[in-house]
mmCIF file of C-alpha atoms and ligand atoms in Angstrom:
data_model
loop_
_atom_site.group_PDB
_atom_site.id
_atom_site.type_symbol
_atom_site.label_atom_id
_atom_site.label_comp_id
_atom_site.label_asym_id
_atom_site.label_seq_id
_atom_site.Cartn_x
_atom_site.Cartn_y
_atom_site.Cartn_z
ATOM 1 C CA MET A 1 -54.423 -102.895 25.191
ATOM 2 C CA GLU A 2 -53.773 -100.725 28.218
ATOM 3 C CA THR A 3 -56.410 -99.449 30.576
ATOM 4 C CA ALA A 4 -55.859 -95.927 32.005
ATOM 5 C CA GLY A 5 -52.168 -96.123 31.170
ATOM 6 C CA ARG A 6 -51.670 -99.484 32.834
ATOM 7 C CA PRO A 7 -50.301 -102.496 31.107
ATOM 8 C CA ASP A 8 -52.539 -105.522 30.582
ATOM 9 C CA ASN A 9 -50.185 -107.588 32.624
ATOM 10 C CA HIS A 10 -49.708 -105.512 35.718
ATOM 11 C CA CYS A 11 -46.414 -107.292 36.237
ATOM 12 C CA ASP A 12 -45.064 -105.078 33.503
ATOM 13 C CA ASP A 13 -45.638 -102.018 35.609
ATOM 14 C CA PRO A 14 -42.253 -100.401 36.338
ATOM 15 C CA GLN A 15 -43.227 -99.667 39.997
ATOM 16 C CA LEU A 16 -44.499 -103.068 40.813
ATOM 17 C CA SER A 17 -41.467 -104.684 39.121
ATOM 18 C CA ARG A 18 -39.130 -102.961 41.685
ATOM 19 C CA LEU A 19 -40.613 -105.228 44.412
ATOM 20 C CA ARG A 20 -39.272 -108.803 44.838
ATOM 21 C CA ILE A 21 -40.520 -111.586 46.945
ATOM 22 C CA VAL A 22 -37.740 -113.578 48.559
ATOM 23 C CA LEU A 23 -38.343 -117.048 50.004
ATOM 24 C CA VAL A 24 -35.687 -118.337 52.377
ATOM 25 C CA GLU A 25 -35.186 -122.078 52.203
ATOM 26 C CA PRO A 26 -38.793 -123.020 51.299
ATOM 27 C CA SER A 27 -39.162 -126.829 51.581
ATOM 28 C CA HIS A 28 -42.383 -127.535 49.667
ATOM 29 C CA PRO A 29 -42.397 -127.062 45.867
ATOM 30 C CA GLY A 30 -46.198 -126.766 46.038
ATOM 31 C CA ASN A 31 -45.854 -123.671 48.253
ATOM 32 C CA ILE A 32 -43.413 -122.171 45.843
ATOM 33 C CA GLY A 33 -45.914 -122.589 43.022
ATOM 34 C CA GLY A 34 -48.581 -121.214 45.256
ATOM 35 C CA VAL A 35 -46.412 -118.202 46.009
ATOM 36 C CA ALA A 36 -45.871 -117.560 42.244
ATOM 37 C CA ARG A 37 -49.629 -117.586 41.654
ATOM 38 C CA ALA A 38 -50.357 -115.330 44.664
ATOM 39 C CA MET A 39 -47.750 -112.873 43.371
ATOM 40 C CA LYS A 40 -48.967 -112.695 39.733
ATOM 41 C CA ASN A 41 -52.569 -112.247 40.885
ATOM 42 C CA MET A 42 -51.307 -109.077 42.467
ATOM 43 C CA GLY A 43 -48.975 -107.871 39.673
ATOM 44 C CA LEU A 44 -45.731 -108.936 41.378
ATOM 45 C CA CYS A 45 -43.465 -111.092 39.206
ATOM 46 C CA ARG A 46 -39.975 -111.043 40.736
ATOM 47 C CA LEU A 47 -39.416 -114.126 42.787
ATOM 48 C CA ALA A 48 -36.097 -115.000 44.429
ATOM 49 C CA LEU A 49 -35.451 -118.321 46.096
ATOM 50 C CA VAL A 50 -32.661 -118.883 48.615
ATOM 51 C CA ASN A 51 -31.563 -122.570 48.691
ATOM 52 C CA PRO A 52 -34.849 -124.048 47.414
ATOM 53 C CA PRO A 53 -35.325 -127.880 47.181
ATOM 54 C CA ALA A 54 -34.029 -129.562 44.036
ATOM 55 C CA ASP A 55 -37.439 -130.001 42.557
ATOM 56 C CA TRP A 56 -38.585 -126.481 43.187
ATOM 57 C CA ALA A 57 -39.968 -125.999 39.672
ATOM 58 C CA GLY A 58 -41.284 -129.559 39.357
ATOM 59 C CA GLU A 59 -44.781 -130.985 38.931
ATOM 60 C CA GLN A 60 -46.072 -129.960 42.403
ATOM 61 C CA ALA A 61 -44.978 -126.419 41.921
ATOM 62 C CA ARG A 62 -46.365 -126.161 38.402
ATOM 63 C CA VAL A 63 -49.758 -127.478 39.428
ATOM 64 C CA ARG A 64 -50.025 -124.814 42.107
ATOM 65 C CA ALA A 65 -48.666 -122.029 39.941
ATOM 66 C CA THR A 66 -51.186 -122.621 37.134
ATOM 67 C CA SER A 67 -51.305 -119.248 35.139
ATOM 68 C CA ALA A 68 -48.197 -117.967 36.927
ATOM 69 C CA LEU A 69 -45.840 -120.508 35.392
ATOM 70 C CA ASP A 70 -43.797 -117.605 33.960
ATOM 71 C CA VAL A 71 -43.152 -116.233 37.490
ATOM 72 C CA LEU A 72 -42.126 -119.724 38.629
ATOM 73 C CA GLN A 73 -39.829 -120.286 35.640
ATOM 74 C CA GLN A 74 -38.188 -116.881 35.843
ATOM 75 C CA ALA A 75 -37.386 -117.155 39.554
ATOM 76 C CA GLU A 76 -33.831 -116.360 40.486
ATOM 77 C CA VAL A 77 -32.006 -118.849 42.698
ATOM 78 C CA HIS A 78 -29.443 -117.757 45.291
ATOM 79 C CA ASP A 79 -27.288 -119.529 47.890
ATOM 80 C CA ALA A 80 -27.506 -116.770 50.460
ATOM 81 C CA LEU A 81 -30.088 -114.127 51.510
ATOM 82 C CA GLU A 82 -27.395 -111.512 51.217
ATOM 83 C CA SER A 83 -27.153 -111.883 47.425
ATOM 84 C CA ALA A 84 -30.926 -112.095 46.974
ATOM 85 C CA ILE A 85 -31.318 -108.659 48.577
ATOM 86 C CA ALA A 86 -28.040 -107.090 47.482
ATOM 87 C CA PRO A 87 -29.566 -104.399 45.195
ATOM 88 C CA CYS A 88 -32.391 -103.470 47.565
ATOM 89 C CA SER A 89 -32.544 -100.272 49.645
ATOM 90 C CA LEU A 90 -35.453 -101.525 51.666
ATOM 91 C CA VAL A 91 -35.715 -105.059 53.059
ATOM 92 C CA LEU A 92 -38.804 -106.109 55.061
ATOM 93 C CA GLY A 93 -39.011 -109.527 56.767
ATOM 94 C CA ALA A 94 -42.372 -111.240 57.299
ATOM 95 C CA SER A 95 -42.589 -112.792 60.737
ATOM 96 C CA ALA A 96 -45.408 -115.029 62.055
ATOM 97 C CA ARG A 97 -44.360 -114.158 65.566
ATOM 98 C CA MET A 98 -44.055 -110.698 67.026
ATOM 99 C CA ARG A 99 -40.420 -110.537 68.052
ATOM 100 C CA SER A 100 -38.631 -108.445 70.619
ATOM 101 C CA SER A 101 -38.167 -104.754 70.072
ATOM 102 C CA ARG A 102 -34.650 -105.391 68.755
ATOM 103 C CA TRP A 103 -36.219 -105.010 65.321
ATOM 104 C CA PRO A 104 -38.640 -102.330 64.282
ATOM 105 C CA GLN A 105 -42.052 -103.889 63.592
ATOM 106 C CA LEU A 106 -44.789 -102.721 61.196
ATOM 107 C CA PRO A 107 -48.362 -103.778 60.679
ATOM 108 C CA VAL A 108 -48.708 -105.351 57.199
ATOM 109 C CA ASP A 109 -50.669 -102.411 55.617
ATOM 110 C CA GLU A 110 -48.039 -99.866 56.784
ATOM 111 C CA ALA A 111 -45.266 -102.138 55.604
ATOM 112 C CA ALA A 112 -46.891 -102.397 52.149
ATOM 113 C CA ALA A 113 -47.351 -98.620 51.978
ATOM 114 C CA LEU A 114 -43.691 -98.070 52.866
ATOM 115 C CA ALA A 115 -42.543 -100.696 50.375
ATOM 116 C CA PHE A 116 -44.681 -99.255 47.577
ATOM 117 C CA ALA A 117 -43.530 -95.626 48.367
ATOM 118 C CA ARG A 118 -39.960 -96.719 48.070
ATOM 119 C CA ALA A 119 -40.593 -98.481 44.748
ATOM 120 C CA GLN A 120 -42.305 -95.365 43.497
ATOM 121 C CA GLU A 121 -39.210 -93.398 44.340
ATOM 122 C CA GLY A 122 -37.234 -95.777 42.136
ATOM 123 C CA GLY A 123 -35.717 -97.936 44.915
ATOM 124 C CA GLN A 124 -35.533 -101.775 44.790
ATOM 125 C CA VAL A 125 -37.516 -103.474 47.587
ATOM 126 C CA ALA A 126 -37.337 -107.015 49.044
ATOM 127 C CA LEU A 127 -40.102 -108.657 50.991
ATOM 128 C CA VAL A 128 -38.597 -111.649 52.707
ATOM 129 C CA PHE A 129 -40.385 -114.762 53.950
ATOM 130 C CA GLY A 130 -39.101 -117.594 56.022
ATOM 131 C CA ARG A 131 -39.085 -121.401 56.205
ATOM 132 C CA GLU A 132 -42.366 -123.230 56.630
ATOM 133 C CA LYS A 133 -41.220 -124.866 59.839
ATOM 134 C CA SER A 134 -38.972 -122.314 61.503
ATOM 135 C CA GLY A 135 -39.375 -118.894 59.907
ATOM 136 C CA LEU A 136 -36.436 -116.580 59.604
ATOM 137 C CA THR A 137 -33.381 -116.775 61.859
ATOM 138 C CA ASN A 138 -32.172 -113.849 63.966
ATOM 139 C CA GLY A 139 -29.179 -113.471 61.638
ATOM 140 C CA GLU A 140 -31.575 -113.089 58.638
ATOM 141 C CA LEU A 141 -33.775 -110.712 60.555
ATOM 142 C CA ASP A 142 -30.676 -108.571 61.180
ATOM 143 C CA LEU A 143 -30.460 -108.097 57.392
ATOM 144 C CA CYS A 144 -33.984 -106.607 57.427
ATOM 145 C CA HIS A 145 -34.740 -102.983 58.111
ATOM 146 C CA ALA A 146 -38.033 -103.868 59.795
ATOM 147 C CA LEU A 147 -40.376 -106.785 60.379
ATOM 148 C CA LEU A 148 -43.901 -106.987 59.186
ATOM 149 C CA HIS A 149 -46.608 -109.055 60.876
ATOM 150 C CA ILE A 150 -50.099 -110.106 59.700
ATOM 151 C CA PRO A 151 -52.413 -110.060 62.765
ATOM 152 C CA THR A 152 -54.018 -113.475 63.207
ATOM 153 C CA ASN A 153 -55.868 -115.674 65.709
ATOM 154 C CA PRO A 154 -53.233 -116.281 68.440
ATOM 155 C CA ALA A 155 -54.455 -119.870 68.745
ATOM 156 C CA CYS A 156 -53.324 -120.391 65.121
ATOM 157 C CA SER A 157 -51.080 -117.482 64.261
ATOM 158 C CA SER A 158 -48.889 -118.884 61.494
ATOM 159 C CA LEU A 159 -50.164 -118.611 57.898
ATOM 160 C CA ASN A 160 -49.289 -120.997 55.103
ATOM 161 C CA LEU A 161 -46.324 -119.435 53.270
ATOM 162 C CA ALA A 162 -48.298 -118.773 50.007
ATOM 163 C CA ALA A 163 -51.210 -117.367 52.096
ATOM 164 C CA ALA A 164 -48.867 -114.978 53.888
ATOM 165 C CA VAL A 165 -47.384 -113.840 50.519
ATOM 166 C CA GLN A 166 -50.965 -113.370 49.226
ATOM 167 C CA VAL A 167 -51.887 -111.037 52.055
ATOM 168 C CA VAL A 168 -48.793 -108.896 51.679
ATOM 169 C CA ALA A 169 -49.052 -108.826 47.868
ATOM 170 C CA TRP A 170 -52.642 -107.842 48.129
ATOM 171 C CA GLU A 171 -51.781 -104.904 50.406
ATOM 172 C CA VAL A 172 -49.037 -103.778 47.970
ATOM 173 C CA TYR A 173 -51.493 -104.026 45.136
ATOM 174 C CA GLN A 174 -53.991 -101.790 47.006
ATOM 175 C CA CYS A 175 -51.257 -99.181 47.146
ATOM 176 C CA TRP A 176 -50.698 -99.491 43.409
ATOM 177 C CA LEU A 177 -54.476 -99.077 42.808
ATOM 178 C CA GLY A 178 -54.298 -95.886 44.862
ATOM 179 C CA ASN A 179 -55.854 -97.173 48.001
ATOM 180 C CA GLU A 180 -52.758 -96.826 50.068
ATOM 181 C CA LYS A 181 -52.542 -95.904 53.801
ATOM 182 C CA PRO A 182 -50.177 -93.137 54.854
ATOM 183 C CA VAL A 183 -46.630 -94.308 55.391
ATOM 184 C CA SER A 184 -45.974 -95.080 59.045
ATOM 185 C CA SER A 185 -44.555 -92.408 61.275
ATOM 186 C CA THR A 186 -43.331 -95.175 63.647
ATOM 187 C CA PHE A 187 -40.735 -96.353 61.202
ATOM 188 C CA GLU A 188 -38.267 -93.564 60.705
ATOM 189 C CA GLY A 189 -36.709 -94.808 57.557
ATOM 190 C CA ALA A 190 -34.365 -97.188 55.865
ATOM 191 C CA PRO A 191 -31.103 -96.667 54.122
ATOM 192 C CA ARG A 192 -31.273 -95.125 50.650
ATOM 193 C CA VAL A 193 -28.319 -97.179 49.581
ATOM 194 C CA SER A 194 -28.442 -100.898 48.677
ATOM 195 C CA ALA A 195 -28.175 -103.738 51.135
ATOM 196 C CA GLU A 196 -24.782 -104.643 49.510
ATOM 197 C CA VAL A 197 -23.431 -101.097 50.286
ATOM 198 C CA MET A 198 -24.742 -101.302 53.897
ATOM 199 C CA GLU A 199 -23.183 -104.709 54.462
ATOM 200 C CA GLY A 200 -19.827 -103.219 53.323
ATOM 201 C CA PHE A 201 -20.339 -100.380 55.723
ATOM 202 C CA TYR A 202 -21.069 -102.766 58.672
ATOM 203 C CA ASP A 203 -18.101 -104.946 57.804
ATOM 204 C CA HIS A 204 -15.853 -101.833 57.861
ATOM 205 C CA LEU A 205 -17.363 -100.570 61.153
ATOM 206 C CA PHE A 206 -17.062 -103.838 63.015
ATOM 207 C CA THR A 207 -13.512 -104.421 61.677
ATOM 208 C CA LEU A 208 -12.481 -101.022 63.037
ATOM 209 C CA LEU A 209 -14.161 -101.682 66.408
ATOM 210 C CA GLU A 210 -12.266 -104.936 66.714
ATOM 211 C CA GLN A 211 -9.000 -103.247 65.737
ATOM 212 C CA VAL A 212 -9.358 -100.572 68.479
ATOM 213 C CA GLU A 213 -10.362 -103.545 70.762
ATOM 214 C CA PHE A 214 -13.748 -102.056 71.481
ATOM 215 C CA MET A 215 -15.398 -105.358 70.768
ATOM 216 C CA ASP A 216 -14.597 -109.112 70.772
ATOM 217 C CA PRO A 217 -14.829 -110.547 67.262
ATOM 218 C CA LYS A 218 -16.651 -113.592 68.482
ATOM 219 C CA GLN A 219 -19.199 -111.985 70.759
ATOM 220 C CA ASN A 220 -21.315 -108.869 70.721
ATOM 221 C CA GLU A 221 -24.217 -110.172 68.684
ATOM 222 C CA HIS A 222 -26.524 -107.826 70.601
ATOM 223 C CA PHE A 223 -24.225 -104.845 70.159
ATOM 224 C CA ARG A 224 -23.981 -105.545 66.422
ATOM 225 C CA ARG A 225 -27.805 -105.733 66.184
ATOM 226 C CA ARG A 226 -28.114 -102.477 68.021
ATOM 227 C CA MET A 227 -25.628 -100.779 65.634
ATOM 228 C CA ARG A 228 -27.581 -102.118 62.634
ATOM 229 C CA LYS A 229 -30.871 -100.787 64.065
ATOM 230 C CA LEU A 230 -29.245 -97.377 64.645
ATOM 231 C CA PHE A 231 -27.787 -96.941 61.148
ATOM 232 C CA HIS A 232 -30.880 -98.408 59.529
ATOM 233 C CA ARG A 233 -32.968 -95.876 61.288
ATOM 234 C CA ALA A 234 -30.598 -93.140 60.185
ATOM 235 C CA GLY A 235 -31.483 -93.901 56.489
ATOM 236 C CA LEU A 236 -27.893 -93.141 55.203
ATOM 237 C CA ASN A 237 -27.366 -92.058 51.622
ATOM 238 C CA GLN A 238 -24.239 -92.766 49.581
ATOM 239 C CA LYS A 239 -22.503 -89.509 50.501
ATOM 240 C CA GLU A 240 -22.991 -90.188 54.237
ATOM 241 C CA VAL A 241 -21.695 -93.763 53.889
ATOM 242 C CA ASP A 242 -18.631 -92.422 52.077
ATOM 243 C CA ILE A 243 -17.942 -89.806 54.776
ATOM 244 C CA LEU A 244 -18.210 -92.300 57.561
ATOM 245 C CA ARG A 245 -16.034 -94.868 55.808
ATOM 246 C CA GLY A 246 -13.540 -92.087 55.219
ATOM 247 C CA ILE A 247 -13.462 -91.545 58.964
ATOM 248 C CA PHE A 248 -13.045 -95.286 59.645
ATOM 249 C CA ARG A 249 -10.069 -95.325 57.157
ATOM 250 C CA ALA A 250 -8.470 -92.290 58.862
ATOM 251 C CA CYS A 251 -8.666 -94.113 62.212
ATOM 252 C CA GLN A 252 -7.224 -97.243 60.594
ATOM 253 C CA ARG A 253 -4.347 -95.223 59.069
ATOM 254 C CA LYS A 254 -3.490 -93.757 62.531
ATOM 255 C CA LEU A 255 -3.622 -97.258 63.961
ATOM 256 C CA GLY A 256 -1.289 -98.461 61.185
ATOM 257 C CA VAL A 257 -3.669 -101.237 60.086
ATOM 258 C CA LEU A 258 -4.551 -99.884 56.675
ATOM 259 C CA ASP A 259 -2.978 -101.827 53.835
HETATM 260 N N1 SAH B 301 -43.390 -121.749 62.299
HETATM 261 C C1 SAH B 301 -42.828 -120.569 61.732
HETATM 262 C C2 SAH B 301 -43.812 -119.997 60.719
HETATM 263 C C3 SAH B 301 -43.427 -120.248 59.363
HETATM 264 S S1 SAH B 301 -44.728 -119.787 58.257
HETATM 265 C C4 SAH B 301 -42.590 -119.592 62.816
HETATM 266 O O1 SAH B 301 -43.152 -119.622 63.873
HETATM 267 O O2 SAH B 301 -41.825 -118.595 62.509
HETATM 268 C C5 SAH B 301 -43.666 -119.327 56.879
HETATM 269 C C6 SAH B 301 -43.419 -117.918 56.677
HETATM 270 O O3 SAH B 301 -44.661 -117.247 56.325
HETATM 271 C C7 SAH B 301 -42.920 -117.112 57.892
HETATM 272 O O4 SAH B 301 -41.544 -117.212 58.091
HETATM 273 C C8 SAH B 301 -43.325 -115.712 57.506
HETATM 274 O O5 SAH B 301 -42.372 -115.195 56.648
HETATM 275 C C9 SAH B 301 -44.703 -115.908 56.796
HETATM 276 N N2 SAH B 301 -45.806 -115.763 57.772
HETATM 277 C C10 SAH B 301 -46.633 -116.760 58.234
HETATM 278 N N3 SAH B 301 -47.603 -116.266 59.093
HETATM 279 C C11 SAH B 301 -47.334 -114.930 59.175
HETATM 280 C C12 SAH B 301 -47.944 -113.813 59.809
HETATM 281 N N4 SAH B 301 -48.954 -113.957 60.650
HETATM 282 N N5 SAH B 301 -47.329 -112.594 59.642
HETATM 283 C C13 SAH B 301 -46.335 -112.434 58.842
HETATM 284 N N6 SAH B 301 -45.685 -113.382 58.170
HETATM 285 C C14 SAH B 301 -46.208 -114.623 58.311
#
């Protein structure tokens, strides 16, 4: 039976099913089960795990998942964050610490509104959570279009992984229920193409910049981050990516480095 056009299991809703929760190297199976439950309570059922422990779906996880065993059992396992987010046109990373302005930052309610708006438009969205002990690395944050932070007591600012997922999932669910906040004007956009397409674009850009000896292949981490921020903000569509890569190829042809 459906209520007001909504499926009984809200996980079957096409908008909510475009949002995936990605856990990067979670170490405790109990937390993975707790995340599955937190998700299903809020109608989110796509769980992706990057390098989980061997017993990620074992007894400890199952006990915590309870009625969300299906979410746990259907979880995708990846060996790199890149593949877990490859189809997504919006990737938001949850961070317990406010980081430097190298990454755009959003309060959790605005992040949820942005994520839900993108899913409503038909885009795939990833909400990425870090390791229990050390969170997400700078390299992983570079793959995100913006960071989201849940305001907490500074004396104890880091939430348990499943609790952090619960708060974010609840905010997304409020949007789905129609209680959303307006999408942030402080975040000017994210690419309309998938993370996989954007990674191909960055590879091409940085290869060209090395070929013209603008940058040293081993250095320039900050420069690379700045370029990512710039192009993420631009919100490129596929046509624009094609034009820019066409320009890169023309430069490479002139340099004589195109195969
Ligand atoms: N000690 C780690 C915290 C890890 S908590 C650190 O300082 O980074 C595990 C994960 O839960 C984090 O990587 C983050 O994704 C999420 N999380 C915990 N507290 C959060 C908060 N206040 N806001 C946003 N995400 C949070």
